[in-house]
Coordinates of C-alpha atoms and ligand atoms in Angstrom, one line a residue:
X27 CA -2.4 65.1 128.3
X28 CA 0.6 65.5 126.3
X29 CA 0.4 63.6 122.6
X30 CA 2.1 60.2 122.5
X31 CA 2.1 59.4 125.6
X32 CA 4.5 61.3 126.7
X33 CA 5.5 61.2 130.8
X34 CA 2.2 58.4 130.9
X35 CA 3.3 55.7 133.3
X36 CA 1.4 52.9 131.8
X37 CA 2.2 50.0 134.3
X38 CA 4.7 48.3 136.7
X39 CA 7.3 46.2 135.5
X40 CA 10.7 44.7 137.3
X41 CA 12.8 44.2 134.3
X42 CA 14.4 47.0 133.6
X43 CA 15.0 51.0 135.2
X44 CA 15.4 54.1 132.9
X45 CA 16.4 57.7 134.8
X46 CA 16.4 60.0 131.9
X47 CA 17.8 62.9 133.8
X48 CA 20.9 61.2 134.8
X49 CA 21.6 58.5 132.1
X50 CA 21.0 55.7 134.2
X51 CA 19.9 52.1 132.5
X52 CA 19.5 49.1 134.2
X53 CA 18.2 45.5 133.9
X54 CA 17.0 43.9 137.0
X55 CA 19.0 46.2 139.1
X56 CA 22.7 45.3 136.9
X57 CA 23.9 49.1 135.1
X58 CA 24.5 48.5 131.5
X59 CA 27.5 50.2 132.0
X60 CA 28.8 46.6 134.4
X61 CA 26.7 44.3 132.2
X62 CA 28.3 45.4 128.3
X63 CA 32.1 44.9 129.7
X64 CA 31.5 41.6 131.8
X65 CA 28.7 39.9 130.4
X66 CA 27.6 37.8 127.7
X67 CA 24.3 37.9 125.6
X68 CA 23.3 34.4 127.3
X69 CA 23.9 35.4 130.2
X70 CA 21.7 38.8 129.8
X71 CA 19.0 37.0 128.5
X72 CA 18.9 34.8 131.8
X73 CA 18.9 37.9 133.9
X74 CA 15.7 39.2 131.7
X75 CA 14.1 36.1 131.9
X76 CA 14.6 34.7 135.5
X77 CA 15.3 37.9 137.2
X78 CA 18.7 37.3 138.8
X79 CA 22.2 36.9 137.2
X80 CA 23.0 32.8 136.9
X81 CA 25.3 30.9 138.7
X82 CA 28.0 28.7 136.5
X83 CA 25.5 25.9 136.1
X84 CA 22.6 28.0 135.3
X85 CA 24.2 29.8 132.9
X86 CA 25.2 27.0 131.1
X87 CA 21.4 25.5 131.4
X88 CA 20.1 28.4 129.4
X89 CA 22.7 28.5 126.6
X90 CA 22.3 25.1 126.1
X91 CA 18.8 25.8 125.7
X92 CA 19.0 28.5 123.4
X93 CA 21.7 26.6 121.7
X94 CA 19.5 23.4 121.2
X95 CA 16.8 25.6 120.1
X96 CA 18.2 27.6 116.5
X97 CA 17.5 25.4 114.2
X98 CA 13.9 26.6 112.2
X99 CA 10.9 23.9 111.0
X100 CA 11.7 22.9 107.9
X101 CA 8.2 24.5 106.4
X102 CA 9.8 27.5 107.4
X103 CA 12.7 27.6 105.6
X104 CA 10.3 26.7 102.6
X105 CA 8.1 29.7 103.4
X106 CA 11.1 32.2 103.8
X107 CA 12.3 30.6 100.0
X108 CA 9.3 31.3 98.9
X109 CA 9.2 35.3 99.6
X110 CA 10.1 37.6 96.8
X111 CA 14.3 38.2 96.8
X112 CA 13.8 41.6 98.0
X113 CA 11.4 42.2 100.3
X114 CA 12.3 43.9 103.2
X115 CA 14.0 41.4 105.8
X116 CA 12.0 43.2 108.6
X117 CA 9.2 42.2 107.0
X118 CA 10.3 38.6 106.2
X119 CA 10.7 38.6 110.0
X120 CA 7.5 40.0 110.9
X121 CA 5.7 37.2 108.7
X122 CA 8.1 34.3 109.9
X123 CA 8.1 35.0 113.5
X124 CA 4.1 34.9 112.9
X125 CA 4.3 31.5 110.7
X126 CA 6.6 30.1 113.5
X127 CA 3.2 29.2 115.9
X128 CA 2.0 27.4 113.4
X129 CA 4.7 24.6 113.8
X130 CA 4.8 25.0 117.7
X131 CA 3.1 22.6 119.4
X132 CA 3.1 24.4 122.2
X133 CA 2.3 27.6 120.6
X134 CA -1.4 28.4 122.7
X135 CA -0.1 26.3 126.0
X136 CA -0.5 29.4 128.1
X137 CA 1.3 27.6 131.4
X138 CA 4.0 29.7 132.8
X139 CA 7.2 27.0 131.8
X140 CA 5.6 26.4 128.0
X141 CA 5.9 30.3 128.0
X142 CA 9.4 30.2 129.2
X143 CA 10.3 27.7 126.9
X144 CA 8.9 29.8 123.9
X145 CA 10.9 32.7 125.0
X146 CA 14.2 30.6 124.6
X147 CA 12.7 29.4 121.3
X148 CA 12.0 32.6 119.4
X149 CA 14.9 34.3 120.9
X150 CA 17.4 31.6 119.4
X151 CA 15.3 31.3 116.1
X152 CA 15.3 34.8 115.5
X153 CA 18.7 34.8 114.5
X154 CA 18.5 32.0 111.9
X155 CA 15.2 33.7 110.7
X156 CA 17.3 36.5 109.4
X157 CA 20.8 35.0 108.5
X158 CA 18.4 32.3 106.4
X159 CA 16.6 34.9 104.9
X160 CA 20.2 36.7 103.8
X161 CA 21.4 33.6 102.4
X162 CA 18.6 32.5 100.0
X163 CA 18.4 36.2 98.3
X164 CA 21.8 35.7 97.6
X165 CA 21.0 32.5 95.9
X166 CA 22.7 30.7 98.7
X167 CA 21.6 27.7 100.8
X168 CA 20.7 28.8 104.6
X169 CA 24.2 28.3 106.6
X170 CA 23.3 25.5 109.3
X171 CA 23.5 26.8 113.4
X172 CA 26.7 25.6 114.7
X173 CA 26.1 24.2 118.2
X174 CA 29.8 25.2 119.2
X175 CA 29.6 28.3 118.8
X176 CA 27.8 31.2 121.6
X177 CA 25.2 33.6 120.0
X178 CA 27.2 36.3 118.9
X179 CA 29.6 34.3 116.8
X180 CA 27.2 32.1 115.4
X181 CA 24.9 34.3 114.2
X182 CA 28.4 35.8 112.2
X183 CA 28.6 32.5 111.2
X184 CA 25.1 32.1 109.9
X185 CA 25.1 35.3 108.2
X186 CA 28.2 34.9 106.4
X187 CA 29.5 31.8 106.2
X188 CA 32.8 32.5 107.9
X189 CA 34.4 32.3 111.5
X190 CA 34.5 36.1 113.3
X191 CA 37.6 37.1 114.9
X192 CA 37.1 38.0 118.9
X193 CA 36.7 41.8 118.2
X194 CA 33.8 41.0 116.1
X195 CA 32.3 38.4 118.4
X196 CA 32.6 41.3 121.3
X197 CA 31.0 43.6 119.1
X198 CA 28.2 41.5 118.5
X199 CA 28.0 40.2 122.1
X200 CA 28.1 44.1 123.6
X201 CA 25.4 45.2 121.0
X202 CA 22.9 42.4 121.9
X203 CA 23.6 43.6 125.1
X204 CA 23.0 47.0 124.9
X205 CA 19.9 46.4 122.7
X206 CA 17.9 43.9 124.7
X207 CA 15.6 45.7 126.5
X208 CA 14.3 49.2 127.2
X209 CA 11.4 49.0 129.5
X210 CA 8.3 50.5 127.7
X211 CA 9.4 51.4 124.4
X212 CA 6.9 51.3 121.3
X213 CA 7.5 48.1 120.6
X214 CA 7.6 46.6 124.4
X215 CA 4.4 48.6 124.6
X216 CA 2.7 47.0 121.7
X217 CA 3.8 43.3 122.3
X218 CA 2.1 43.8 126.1
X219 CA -1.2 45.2 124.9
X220 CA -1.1 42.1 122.7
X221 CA -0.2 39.6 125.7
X222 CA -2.2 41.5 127.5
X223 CA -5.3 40.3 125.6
X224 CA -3.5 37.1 126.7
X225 CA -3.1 36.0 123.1
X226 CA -0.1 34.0 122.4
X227 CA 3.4 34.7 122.8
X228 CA 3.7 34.9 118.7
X229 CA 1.0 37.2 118.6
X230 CA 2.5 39.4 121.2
X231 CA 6.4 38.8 119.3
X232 CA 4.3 40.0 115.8
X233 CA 3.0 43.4 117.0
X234 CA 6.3 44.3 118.3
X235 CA 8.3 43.5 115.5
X236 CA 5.9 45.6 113.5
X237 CA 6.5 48.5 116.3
X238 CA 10.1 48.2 115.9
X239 CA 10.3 48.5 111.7
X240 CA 9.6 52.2 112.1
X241 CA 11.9 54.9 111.2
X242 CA 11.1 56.5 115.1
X243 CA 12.0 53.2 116.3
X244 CA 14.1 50.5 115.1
X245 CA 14.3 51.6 111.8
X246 CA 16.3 54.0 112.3
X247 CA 19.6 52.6 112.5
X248 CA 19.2 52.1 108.6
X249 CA 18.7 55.8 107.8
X250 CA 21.6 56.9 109.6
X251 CA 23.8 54.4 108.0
X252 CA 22.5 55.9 104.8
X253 CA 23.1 59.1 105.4
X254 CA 26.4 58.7 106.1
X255 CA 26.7 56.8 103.1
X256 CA 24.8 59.9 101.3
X257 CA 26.9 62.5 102.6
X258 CA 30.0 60.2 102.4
X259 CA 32.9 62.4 102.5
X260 CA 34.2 64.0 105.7
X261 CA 34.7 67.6 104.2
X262 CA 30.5 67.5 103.0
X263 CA 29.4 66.9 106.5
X264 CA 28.9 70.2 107.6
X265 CA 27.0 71.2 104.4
X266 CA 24.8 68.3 104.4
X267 CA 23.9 69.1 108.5
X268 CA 23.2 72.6 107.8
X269 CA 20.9 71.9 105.2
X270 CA 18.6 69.6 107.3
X271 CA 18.8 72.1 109.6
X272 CA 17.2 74.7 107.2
X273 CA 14.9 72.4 105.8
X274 CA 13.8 71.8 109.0
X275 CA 13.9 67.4 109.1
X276 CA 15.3 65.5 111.5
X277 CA 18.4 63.7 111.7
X278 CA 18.1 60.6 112.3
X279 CA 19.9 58.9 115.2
X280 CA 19.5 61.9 117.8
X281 CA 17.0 62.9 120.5
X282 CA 15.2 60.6 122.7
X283 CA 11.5 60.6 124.4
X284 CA 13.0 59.5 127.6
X285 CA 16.9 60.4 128.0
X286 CA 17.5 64.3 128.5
X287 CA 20.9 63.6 128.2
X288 CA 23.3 61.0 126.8
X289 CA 21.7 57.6 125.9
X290 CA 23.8 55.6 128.6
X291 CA 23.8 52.9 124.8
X292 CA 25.5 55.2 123.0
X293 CA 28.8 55.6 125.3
X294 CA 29.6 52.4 124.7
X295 CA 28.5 52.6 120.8
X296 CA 30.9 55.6 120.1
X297 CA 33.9 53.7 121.7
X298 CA 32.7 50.7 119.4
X299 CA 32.1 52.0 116.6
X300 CA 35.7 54.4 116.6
X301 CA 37.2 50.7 117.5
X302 CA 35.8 49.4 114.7
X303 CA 36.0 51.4 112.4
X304 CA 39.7 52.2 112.7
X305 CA 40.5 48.3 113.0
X306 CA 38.7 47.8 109.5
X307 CA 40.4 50.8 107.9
X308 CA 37.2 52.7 107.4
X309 CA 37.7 55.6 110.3
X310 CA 35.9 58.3 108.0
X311 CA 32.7 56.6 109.0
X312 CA 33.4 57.2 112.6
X313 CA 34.8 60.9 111.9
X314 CA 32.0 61.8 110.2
X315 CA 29.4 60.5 112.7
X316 CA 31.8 62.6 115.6
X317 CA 31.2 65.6 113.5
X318 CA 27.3 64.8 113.0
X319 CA 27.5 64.8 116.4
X320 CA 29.3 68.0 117.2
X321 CA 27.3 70.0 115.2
X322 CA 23.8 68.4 116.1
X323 CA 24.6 69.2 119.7
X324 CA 25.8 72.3 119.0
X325 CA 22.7 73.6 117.1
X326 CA 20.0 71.5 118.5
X327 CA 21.1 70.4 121.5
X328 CA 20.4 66.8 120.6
X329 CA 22.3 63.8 122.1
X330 CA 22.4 60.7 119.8
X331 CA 20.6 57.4 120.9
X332 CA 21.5 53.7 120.7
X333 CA 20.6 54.2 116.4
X334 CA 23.6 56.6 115.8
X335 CA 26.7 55.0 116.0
X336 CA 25.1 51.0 115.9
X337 CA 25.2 52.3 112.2
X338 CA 28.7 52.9 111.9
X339 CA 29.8 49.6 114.1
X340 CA 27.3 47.4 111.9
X341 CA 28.6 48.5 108.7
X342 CA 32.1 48.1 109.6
X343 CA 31.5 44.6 111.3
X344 CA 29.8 43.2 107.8
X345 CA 26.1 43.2 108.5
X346 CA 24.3 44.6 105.7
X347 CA 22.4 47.6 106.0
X348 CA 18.8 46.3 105.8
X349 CA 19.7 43.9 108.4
X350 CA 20.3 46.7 111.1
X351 CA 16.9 46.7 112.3
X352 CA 16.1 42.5 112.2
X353 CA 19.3 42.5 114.1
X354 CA 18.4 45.0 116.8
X355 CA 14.8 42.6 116.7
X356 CA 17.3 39.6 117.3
X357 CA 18.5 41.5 120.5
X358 CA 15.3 43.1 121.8
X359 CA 13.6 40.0 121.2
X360 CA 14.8 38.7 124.9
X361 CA 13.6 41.6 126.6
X362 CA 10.1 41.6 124.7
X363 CA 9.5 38.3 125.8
X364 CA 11.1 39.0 129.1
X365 CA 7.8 41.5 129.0
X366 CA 5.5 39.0 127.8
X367 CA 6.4 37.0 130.8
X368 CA 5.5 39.5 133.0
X369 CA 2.6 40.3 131.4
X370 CA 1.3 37.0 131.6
X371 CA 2.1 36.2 135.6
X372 CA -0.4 39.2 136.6
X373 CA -2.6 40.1 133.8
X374 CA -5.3 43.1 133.5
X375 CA -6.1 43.5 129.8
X376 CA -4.4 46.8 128.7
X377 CA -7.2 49.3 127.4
X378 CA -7.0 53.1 128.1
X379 CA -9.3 55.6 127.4
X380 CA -9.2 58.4 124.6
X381 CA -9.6 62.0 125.2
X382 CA -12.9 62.3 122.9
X383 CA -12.4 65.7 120.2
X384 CA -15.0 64.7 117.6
X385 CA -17.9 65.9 116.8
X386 CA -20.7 66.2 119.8
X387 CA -22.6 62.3 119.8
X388 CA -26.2 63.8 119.3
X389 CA -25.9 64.3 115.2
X390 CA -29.1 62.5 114.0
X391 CA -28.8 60.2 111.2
X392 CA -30.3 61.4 107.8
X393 CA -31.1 59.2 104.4
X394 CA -28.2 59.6 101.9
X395 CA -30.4 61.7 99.3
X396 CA -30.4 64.4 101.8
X397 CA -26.8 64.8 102.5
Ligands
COA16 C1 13.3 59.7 119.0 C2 12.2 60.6 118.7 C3 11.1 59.9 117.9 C4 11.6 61.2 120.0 O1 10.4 61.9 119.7 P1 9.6 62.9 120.6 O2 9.9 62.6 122.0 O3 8.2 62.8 120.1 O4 10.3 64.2 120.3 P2 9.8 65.3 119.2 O5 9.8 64.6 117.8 O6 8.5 65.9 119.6 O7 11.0 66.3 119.2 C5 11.1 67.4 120.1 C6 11.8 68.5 119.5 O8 13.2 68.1 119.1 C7 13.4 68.1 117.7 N1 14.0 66.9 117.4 C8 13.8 65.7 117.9 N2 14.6 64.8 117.4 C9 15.3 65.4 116.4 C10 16.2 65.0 115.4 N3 16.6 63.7 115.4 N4 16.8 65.9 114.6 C11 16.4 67.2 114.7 N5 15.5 67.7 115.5 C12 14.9 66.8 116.4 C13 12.0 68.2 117.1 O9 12.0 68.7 115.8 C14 11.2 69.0 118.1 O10 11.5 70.3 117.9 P3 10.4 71.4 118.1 O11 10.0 71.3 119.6 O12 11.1 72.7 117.7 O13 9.3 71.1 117.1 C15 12.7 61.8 117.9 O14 13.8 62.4 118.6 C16 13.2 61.4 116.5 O15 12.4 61.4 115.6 N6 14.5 61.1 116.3 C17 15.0 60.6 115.1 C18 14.6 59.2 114.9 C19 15.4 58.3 115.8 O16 16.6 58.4 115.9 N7 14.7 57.3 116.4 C20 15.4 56.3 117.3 C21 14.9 56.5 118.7 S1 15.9 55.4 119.8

């Protein structure tokens, strides 16, 4: 057996197809190369939930439901006041997201609609968890969901309080996209062992945001934005990659369990994040991550993932860089409980075996004195 998992096909699922060899990602059949262009997060997260793309009147049935659902218990709000200013917003949404069952009536209703209807839930409240969060450690009052405005632009709105122009919304919209789901990544993986205990949908939602916080997951869309901001200058980039190199750590933002060649994600990042970049006036952060790249390849034979250039396109588009990760859980939150669904309509608790390597299970017990 390989470490990690590695190669292990760990169960079926219909939601979404990865071929590593070729590039290939798809949800429920749709390439994300047809779904970032044409579609819209709402729309996405009704093809993850029900299985099929919506017709006009579906689609507007689900983002009216996710729409109608933002807006967070008031304890909540209290709660997420209450933290200290600068804890970690990943955590602040590992704890909220947990707190949230508390105020959900339906929270252990285990029936297959309830579920559904706690899928819309947490996906729309994920995004006020963190914009709230942003606000009151800057001392401000939580900005209020606007019911006229789609996912993507109000969760701009939320987080800062102003109207986004189109390129921003799109940006948004194709990153929430990109980011929804990924079949059985750590995080997936974790929230279905949880389901798969058939614990609640919170429950499930908890363990995967903790998956996701790590630097070899989520977390690290954060380090390469600070590397960049480390290294900082176009004409140190080569001397900073060379010395990871010798030092022998990783850069964050390349290689990939699954994809042996480009992440299918990051096509579409790079053209974002150039477009964004140059449109703000900030194109050295897209030179500098083209170069990363060059020289990565060129040495290692790395390709980036989805991590590399989200940095770039997130810092350029205004979201602070600790909200990176919360906002990739904002995303992936529709596929995990896309997963959870799953899960739950043909369930066999999730509990493999270990390869034992300890000592032989004869060694007889003997009175601490003696030791
Ligand atoms: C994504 C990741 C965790 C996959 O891990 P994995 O499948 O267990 O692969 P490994 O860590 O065993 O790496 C295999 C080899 O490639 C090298 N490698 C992998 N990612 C690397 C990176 N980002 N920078 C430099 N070398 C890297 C490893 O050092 C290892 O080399 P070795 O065989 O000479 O020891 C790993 O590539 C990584 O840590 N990347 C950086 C973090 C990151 O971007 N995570 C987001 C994933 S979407």
């Amino acid at each position: 057996m390989k470490a990690g998992l590695e190669d292990v096909v760990a169960g079926e699922s219909g939601i979404c197809y990865i071929d590593g060899l070729l590039g290939i990602l798809a949800y429920r059949g749709y390439n994300i190369h047809e779904l970032a262009p044409n579609s819209t997060f709402e729309e996405t997260c009704h093809l993850l939930w029900f299985g099929k793309l919506p017709d006009g009147r579906q689609l507007k049935e689900t983002s009216a439901r996710i729409t109608a659902e933002r807006a967070l218990p008031g304890p909540i709000l209290d709660l997420i006041a209450a933290f200290p200013k600068k804890a970690l917003p990943m955590e602040v949404l590992r704890t909220s997201v947990s707190a949230l069952a508390m105020y959900d009536p339906e929270a252990e209703d285990m029936a297959p609609e309830a579920n559904v209807r706690k899928a819309i839930r947490l996906t729309a409240q994920c995004g006020t968890l963190i914009t709230a969060f942003h606000q009151i450690r800057n001392g401000k009052p939580p900005i209020a969901p606007r019911a006229d405005l789609g996912y993507a632009a109000n969760f701009y709105y939320m987080l800062t309080g102003k109207m986004p122009n189109d390129t921003i919304v799109k940006a948004i919209d194709v990153s929430l996209i990109l980011h929804a789901d990924h079949e059985l990544n750590a995080s997936t993986f974790a929230g279905r062992v949880t389901a798969g205990t058939l614990s609640d949908m919170y429950s499930a939602c908890t363990s995967a945001i903790g998956a996701l916080k790590g630097p070899l997951h989520g977390g690290a869309n954060e380090a390469v934005m600070r590397m960049l901001l480390e290294i900082d200058n176009p004409s140190r980039v080569d001397a900073f990659v060379k010395s990871i190199f010798e030092q022998k750590k990783k850069i964050a933002g390349f290689g990939h369990r699954v994809y042996r060649t480009e992440d299918p994600r990051a096509t579409h990042l790079r053209r974002m994040s150039k477009e964004a970049c140059e449109r703000e006036g900030q194109s050295k952060w897209y030179e500098m991550s083209a170069r990363i790249e060059e020289l990565v390849k060129a040495e290692k034979k790395l390709n980036p993932n989805v991590d590399f250039y989200s940095a770039s396109t997130y810092y350029v588009s205004g979201i602070p860089i600790d909200l990176f990760t919360p906002f990739f859980a904002v995303s992936r939150m529709s596929g995990w409980t896309a997963h959870f669904l799953e899960q739950y309509s043909n369930n066999r608790l999730i509990r493999p075996r270990a390869e034992y390597i300890g000592p032989s299970p004869d060694l007889k017990w003997v009175p601490v004195s003696q030791r």
